[in-house]
CSV table of C-alpha atoms in Angstrom, one decimal:
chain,number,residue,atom,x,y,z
A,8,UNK,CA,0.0,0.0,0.0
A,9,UNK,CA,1.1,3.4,-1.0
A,10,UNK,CA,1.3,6.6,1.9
A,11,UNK,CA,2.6,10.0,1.8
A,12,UNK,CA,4.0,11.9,4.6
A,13,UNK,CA,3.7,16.2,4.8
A,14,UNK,CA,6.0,16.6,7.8
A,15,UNK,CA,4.8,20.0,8.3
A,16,UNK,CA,1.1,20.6,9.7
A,17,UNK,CA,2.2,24.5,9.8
A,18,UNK,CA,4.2,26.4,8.1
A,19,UNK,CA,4.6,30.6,8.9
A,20,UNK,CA,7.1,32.7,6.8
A,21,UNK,CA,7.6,36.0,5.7
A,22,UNK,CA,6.4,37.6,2.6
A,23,UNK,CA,9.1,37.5,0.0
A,24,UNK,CA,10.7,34.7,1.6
A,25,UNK,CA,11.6,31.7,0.2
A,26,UNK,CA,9.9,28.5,1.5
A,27,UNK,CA,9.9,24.2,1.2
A,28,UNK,CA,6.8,22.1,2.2
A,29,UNK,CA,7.8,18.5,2.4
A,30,UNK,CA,6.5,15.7,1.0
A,31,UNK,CA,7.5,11.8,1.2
A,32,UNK,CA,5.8,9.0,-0.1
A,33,UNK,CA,6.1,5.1,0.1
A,34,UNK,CA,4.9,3.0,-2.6
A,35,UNK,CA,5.9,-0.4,-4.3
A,36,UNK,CA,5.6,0.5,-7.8
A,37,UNK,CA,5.9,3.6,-10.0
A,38,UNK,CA,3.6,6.6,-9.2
A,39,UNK,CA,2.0,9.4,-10.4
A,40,UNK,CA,2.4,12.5,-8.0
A,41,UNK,CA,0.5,15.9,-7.3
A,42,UNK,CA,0.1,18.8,-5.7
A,43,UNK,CA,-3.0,20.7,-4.6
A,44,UNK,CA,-3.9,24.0,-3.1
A,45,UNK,CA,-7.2,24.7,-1.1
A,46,UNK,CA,-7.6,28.6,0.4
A,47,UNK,CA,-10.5,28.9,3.1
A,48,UNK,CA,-13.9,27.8,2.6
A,49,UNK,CA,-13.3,26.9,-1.2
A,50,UNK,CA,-12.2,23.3,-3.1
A,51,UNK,CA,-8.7,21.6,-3.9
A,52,UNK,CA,-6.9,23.5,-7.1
A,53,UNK,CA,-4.1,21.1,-9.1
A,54,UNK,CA,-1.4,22.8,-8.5
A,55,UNK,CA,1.1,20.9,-10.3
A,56,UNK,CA,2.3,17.2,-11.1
A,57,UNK,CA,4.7,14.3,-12.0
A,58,UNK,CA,3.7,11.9,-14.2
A,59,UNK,CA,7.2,10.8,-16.2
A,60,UNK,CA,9.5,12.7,-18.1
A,61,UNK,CA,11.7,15.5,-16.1
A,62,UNK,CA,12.0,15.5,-12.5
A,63,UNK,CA,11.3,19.6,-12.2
A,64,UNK,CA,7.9,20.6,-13.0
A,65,UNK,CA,6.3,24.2,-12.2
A,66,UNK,CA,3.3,25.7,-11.9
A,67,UNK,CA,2.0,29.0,-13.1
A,68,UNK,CA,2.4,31.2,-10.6
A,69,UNK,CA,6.0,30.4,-9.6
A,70,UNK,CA,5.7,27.4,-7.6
A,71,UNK,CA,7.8,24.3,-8.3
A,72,UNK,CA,8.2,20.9,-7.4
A,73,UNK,CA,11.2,17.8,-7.8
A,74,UNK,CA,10.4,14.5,-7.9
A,75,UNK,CA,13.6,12.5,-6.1
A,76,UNK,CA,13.0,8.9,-6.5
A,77,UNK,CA,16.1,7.8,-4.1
A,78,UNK,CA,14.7,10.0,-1.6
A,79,UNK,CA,10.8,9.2,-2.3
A,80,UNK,CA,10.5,12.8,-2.1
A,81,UNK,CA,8.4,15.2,-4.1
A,82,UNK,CA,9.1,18.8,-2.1
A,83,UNK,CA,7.2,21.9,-2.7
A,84,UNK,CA,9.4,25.1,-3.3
A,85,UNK,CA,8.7,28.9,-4.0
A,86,UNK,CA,11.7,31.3,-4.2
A,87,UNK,CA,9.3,34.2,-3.0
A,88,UNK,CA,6.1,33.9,-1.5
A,89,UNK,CA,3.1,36.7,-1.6
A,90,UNK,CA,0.4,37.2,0.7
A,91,UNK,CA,-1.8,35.3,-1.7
A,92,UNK,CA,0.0,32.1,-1.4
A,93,UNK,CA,-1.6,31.6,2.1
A,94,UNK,CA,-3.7,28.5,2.2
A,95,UNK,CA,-3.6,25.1,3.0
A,96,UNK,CA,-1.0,22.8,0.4
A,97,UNK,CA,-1.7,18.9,0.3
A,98,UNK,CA,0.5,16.4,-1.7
A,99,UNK,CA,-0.8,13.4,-3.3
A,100,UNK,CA,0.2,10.2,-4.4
A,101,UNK,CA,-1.2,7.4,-6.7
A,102,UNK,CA,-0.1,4.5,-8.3
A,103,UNK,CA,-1.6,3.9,-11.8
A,104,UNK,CA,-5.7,3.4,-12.5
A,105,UNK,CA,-8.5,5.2,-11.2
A,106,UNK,CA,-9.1,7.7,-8.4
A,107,UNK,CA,-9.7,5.3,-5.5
A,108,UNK,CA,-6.4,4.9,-5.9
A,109,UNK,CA,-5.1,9.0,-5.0
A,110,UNK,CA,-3.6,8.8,-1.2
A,111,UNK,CA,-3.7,12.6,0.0
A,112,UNK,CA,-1.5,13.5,2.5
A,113,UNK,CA,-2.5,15.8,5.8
A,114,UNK,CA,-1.9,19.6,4.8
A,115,UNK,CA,0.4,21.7,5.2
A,116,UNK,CA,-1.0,25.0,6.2
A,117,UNK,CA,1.2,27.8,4.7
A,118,UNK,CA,1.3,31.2,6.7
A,119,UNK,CA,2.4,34.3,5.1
A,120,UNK,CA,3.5,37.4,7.3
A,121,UNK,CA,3.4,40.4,6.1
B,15,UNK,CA,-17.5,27.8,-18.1
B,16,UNK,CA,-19.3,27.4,-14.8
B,17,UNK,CA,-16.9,25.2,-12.4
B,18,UNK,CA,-18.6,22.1,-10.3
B,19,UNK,CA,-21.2,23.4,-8.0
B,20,UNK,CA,-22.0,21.7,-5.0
B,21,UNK,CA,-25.0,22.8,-2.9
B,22,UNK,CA,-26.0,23.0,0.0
B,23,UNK,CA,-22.6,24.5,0.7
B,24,UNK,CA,-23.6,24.7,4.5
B,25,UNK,CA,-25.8,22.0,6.4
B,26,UNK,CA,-26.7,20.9,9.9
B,27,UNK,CA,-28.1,17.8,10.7
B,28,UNK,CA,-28.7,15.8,13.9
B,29,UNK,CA,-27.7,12.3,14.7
B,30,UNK,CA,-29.7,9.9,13.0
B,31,UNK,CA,-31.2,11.4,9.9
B,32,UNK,CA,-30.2,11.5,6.7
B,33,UNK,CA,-28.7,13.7,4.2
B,34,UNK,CA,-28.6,14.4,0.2
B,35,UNK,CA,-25.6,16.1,-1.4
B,36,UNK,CA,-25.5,17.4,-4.7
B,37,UNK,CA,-22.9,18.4,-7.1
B,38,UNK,CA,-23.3,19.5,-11.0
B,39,UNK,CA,-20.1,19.2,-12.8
B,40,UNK,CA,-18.4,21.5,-15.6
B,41,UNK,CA,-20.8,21.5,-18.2
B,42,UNK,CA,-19.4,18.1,-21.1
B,43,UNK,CA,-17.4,16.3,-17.7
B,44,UNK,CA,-19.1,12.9,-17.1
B,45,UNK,CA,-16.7,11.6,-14.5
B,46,UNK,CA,-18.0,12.4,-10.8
B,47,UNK,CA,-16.2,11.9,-7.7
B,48,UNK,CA,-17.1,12.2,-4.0
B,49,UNK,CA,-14.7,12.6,-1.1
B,50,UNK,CA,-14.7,13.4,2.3
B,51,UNK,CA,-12.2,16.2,3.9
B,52,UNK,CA,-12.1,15.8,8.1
B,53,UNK,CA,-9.1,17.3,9.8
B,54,UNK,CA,-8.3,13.9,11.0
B,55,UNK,CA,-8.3,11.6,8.4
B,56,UNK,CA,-7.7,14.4,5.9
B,57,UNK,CA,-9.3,13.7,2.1
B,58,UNK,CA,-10.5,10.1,1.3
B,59,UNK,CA,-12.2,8.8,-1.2
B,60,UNK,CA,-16.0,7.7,-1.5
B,61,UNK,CA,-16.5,6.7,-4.5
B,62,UNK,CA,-16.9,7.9,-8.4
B,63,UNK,CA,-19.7,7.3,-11.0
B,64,UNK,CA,-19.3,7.6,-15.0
B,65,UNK,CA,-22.8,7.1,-17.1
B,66,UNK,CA,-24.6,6.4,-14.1
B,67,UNK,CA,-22.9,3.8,-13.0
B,68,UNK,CA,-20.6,3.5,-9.4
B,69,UNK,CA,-17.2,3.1,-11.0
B,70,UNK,CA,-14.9,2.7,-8.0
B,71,UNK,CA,-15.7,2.9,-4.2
B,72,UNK,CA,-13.5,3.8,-1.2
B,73,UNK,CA,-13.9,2.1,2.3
B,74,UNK,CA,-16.8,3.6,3.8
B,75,UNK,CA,-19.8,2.2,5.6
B,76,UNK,CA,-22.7,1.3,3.5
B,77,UNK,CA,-24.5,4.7,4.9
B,78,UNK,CA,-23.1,6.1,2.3
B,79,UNK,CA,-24.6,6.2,-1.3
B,80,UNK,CA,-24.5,7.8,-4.3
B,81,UNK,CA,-26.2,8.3,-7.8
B,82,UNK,CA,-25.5,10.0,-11.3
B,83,UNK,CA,-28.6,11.3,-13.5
B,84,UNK,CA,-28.0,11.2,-17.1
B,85,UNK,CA,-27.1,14.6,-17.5
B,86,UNK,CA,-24.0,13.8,-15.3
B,87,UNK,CA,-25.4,15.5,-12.0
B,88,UNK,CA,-25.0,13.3,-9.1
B,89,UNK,CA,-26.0,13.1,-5.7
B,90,UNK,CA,-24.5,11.5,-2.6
B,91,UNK,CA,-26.9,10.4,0.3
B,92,UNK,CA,-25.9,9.5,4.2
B,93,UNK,CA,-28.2,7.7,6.3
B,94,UNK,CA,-28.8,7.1,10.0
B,95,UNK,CA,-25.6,10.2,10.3
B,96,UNK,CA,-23.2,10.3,13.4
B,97,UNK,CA,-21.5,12.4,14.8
B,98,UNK,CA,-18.3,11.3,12.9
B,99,UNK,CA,-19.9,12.3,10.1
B,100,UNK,CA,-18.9,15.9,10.3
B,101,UNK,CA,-17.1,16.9,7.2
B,102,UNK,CA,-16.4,18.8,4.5
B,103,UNK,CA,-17.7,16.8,1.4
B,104,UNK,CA,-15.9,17.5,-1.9
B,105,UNK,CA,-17.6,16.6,-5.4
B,106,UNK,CA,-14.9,16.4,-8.1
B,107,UNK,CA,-15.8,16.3,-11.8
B,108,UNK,CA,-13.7,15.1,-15.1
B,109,UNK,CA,-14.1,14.7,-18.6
B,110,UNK,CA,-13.8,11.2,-18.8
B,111,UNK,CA,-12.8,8.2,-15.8
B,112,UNK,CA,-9.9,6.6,-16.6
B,113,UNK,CA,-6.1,7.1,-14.7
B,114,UNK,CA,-5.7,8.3,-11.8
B,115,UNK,CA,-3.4,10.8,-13.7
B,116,UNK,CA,-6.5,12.6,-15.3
B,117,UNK,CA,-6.8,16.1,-13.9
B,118,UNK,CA,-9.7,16.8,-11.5
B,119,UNK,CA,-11.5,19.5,-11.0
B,120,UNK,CA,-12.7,20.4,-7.1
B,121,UNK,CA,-16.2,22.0,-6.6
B,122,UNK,CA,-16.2,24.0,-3.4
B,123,UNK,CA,-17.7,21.8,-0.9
B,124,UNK,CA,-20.5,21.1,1.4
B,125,UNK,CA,-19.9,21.7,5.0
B,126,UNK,CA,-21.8,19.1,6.7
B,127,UNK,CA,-22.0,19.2,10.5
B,128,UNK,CA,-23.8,16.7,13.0
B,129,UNK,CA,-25.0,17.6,16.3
């Protein structure tokens, strides 16, 4: 069975900061890999996500992930975060067929200070 | 393009009943899934219908039910609710079922609570 691990429930920094949310994941066979974005009292937004192909892959609005398969690791990182980017950031894992297979993992709640 | 809408977006129940959820996906997506957001258990899957039909279903009590019209709507149902029940339920809508690699598209949720 497949799990992924967010090691960080809460995570404050300052605007214009840089910041890292972790991610680890366990699985047996190859998987697919995702990050979503949920800001208060609204749905999950893809983010961005792994599939095959290059390790690196961004998102729109300057966020960018790295799939390390030594480290089962799939981190989260934004050279400079705005007051906007505050909400709650979950990463996902799933091996290959339908949605029953996605595992989310807890949240990672991402404070910005002003 | 409207985006999945999900209504009631706010409900309040009391052990014991029941309760009907809907959610109308983006207008051509036939894929529906249901999920369940607590701040324990964080999001799991209920389950996902295509042309009507239950496709795949997570590992939830049998309280919990669904159903897809023909014009793609569906509508989840929980019976006999407890207090565990609490949650905000997410409806997710795609073009087509198929991998899990397929991108999903989040409506904004219904915020049940159970007192």
């Amino acid at each position: 069975a497949q799990s992924v691990t967010q090691l960080d429930s809460q995570v404050p920094v300052f605007e214009e900061a840089p910041v890292e949310l972790r991610c680890n994941y366990s699985s047996s066979v190859s998987v697919y890999l995702f990050w979503y974005v949920q800001y208060p009292n609204q749905g999950l937004q893809l983010l961005l996500k792994y599939l095959s192909g290059s390790t690196l892959v961004k998102s729109i609005n300057g966020f960018e992930a790295e799939f390390n398969k030594s480290q089962t690791s799939f981190h989260l990182r934004k050279p400079s975060v705005h007051i906007s980017d505050t909400a709650e950031y979950f990463c996902a894992v799933s091996e290959p067929g339908g949605y029953q297979k996605v595992t989310f993992g807890t949240g990672t709640k991402l404070q910005v200070i002003p | 393009k409207a985006g999945v809408t999900q209504t009631p977006r706010y409900l309040i129940k009391t052990r014991g009943q029941q309760v009907t959820l809907s959610c109308s996906p983006i207008s051509g997506h036939r894929s529906v899934s249901w999920y369940q957001q607590t701040p324990g258990q964080g999001l799991q899957f209920l389950f996902e219908y295509f042309s009507e039909t239950q496709r795949n279903k997570g590992n939830f009590p049998g309280r919990f039910s669904g159903r897809q019209f023909s014009n793609s709507r569906s509508e989840m149902n929980v019976s006999t609710l407890e207090l565990g029940d609490s949650a905000l339920y997410l409806c997710a809508s795609s073009l087509e079922p198929g991998d899990s690699n397929q991108p999903q598209h989040f409506g904004d949720g219904t915020r049940l609570s159970i007192l």
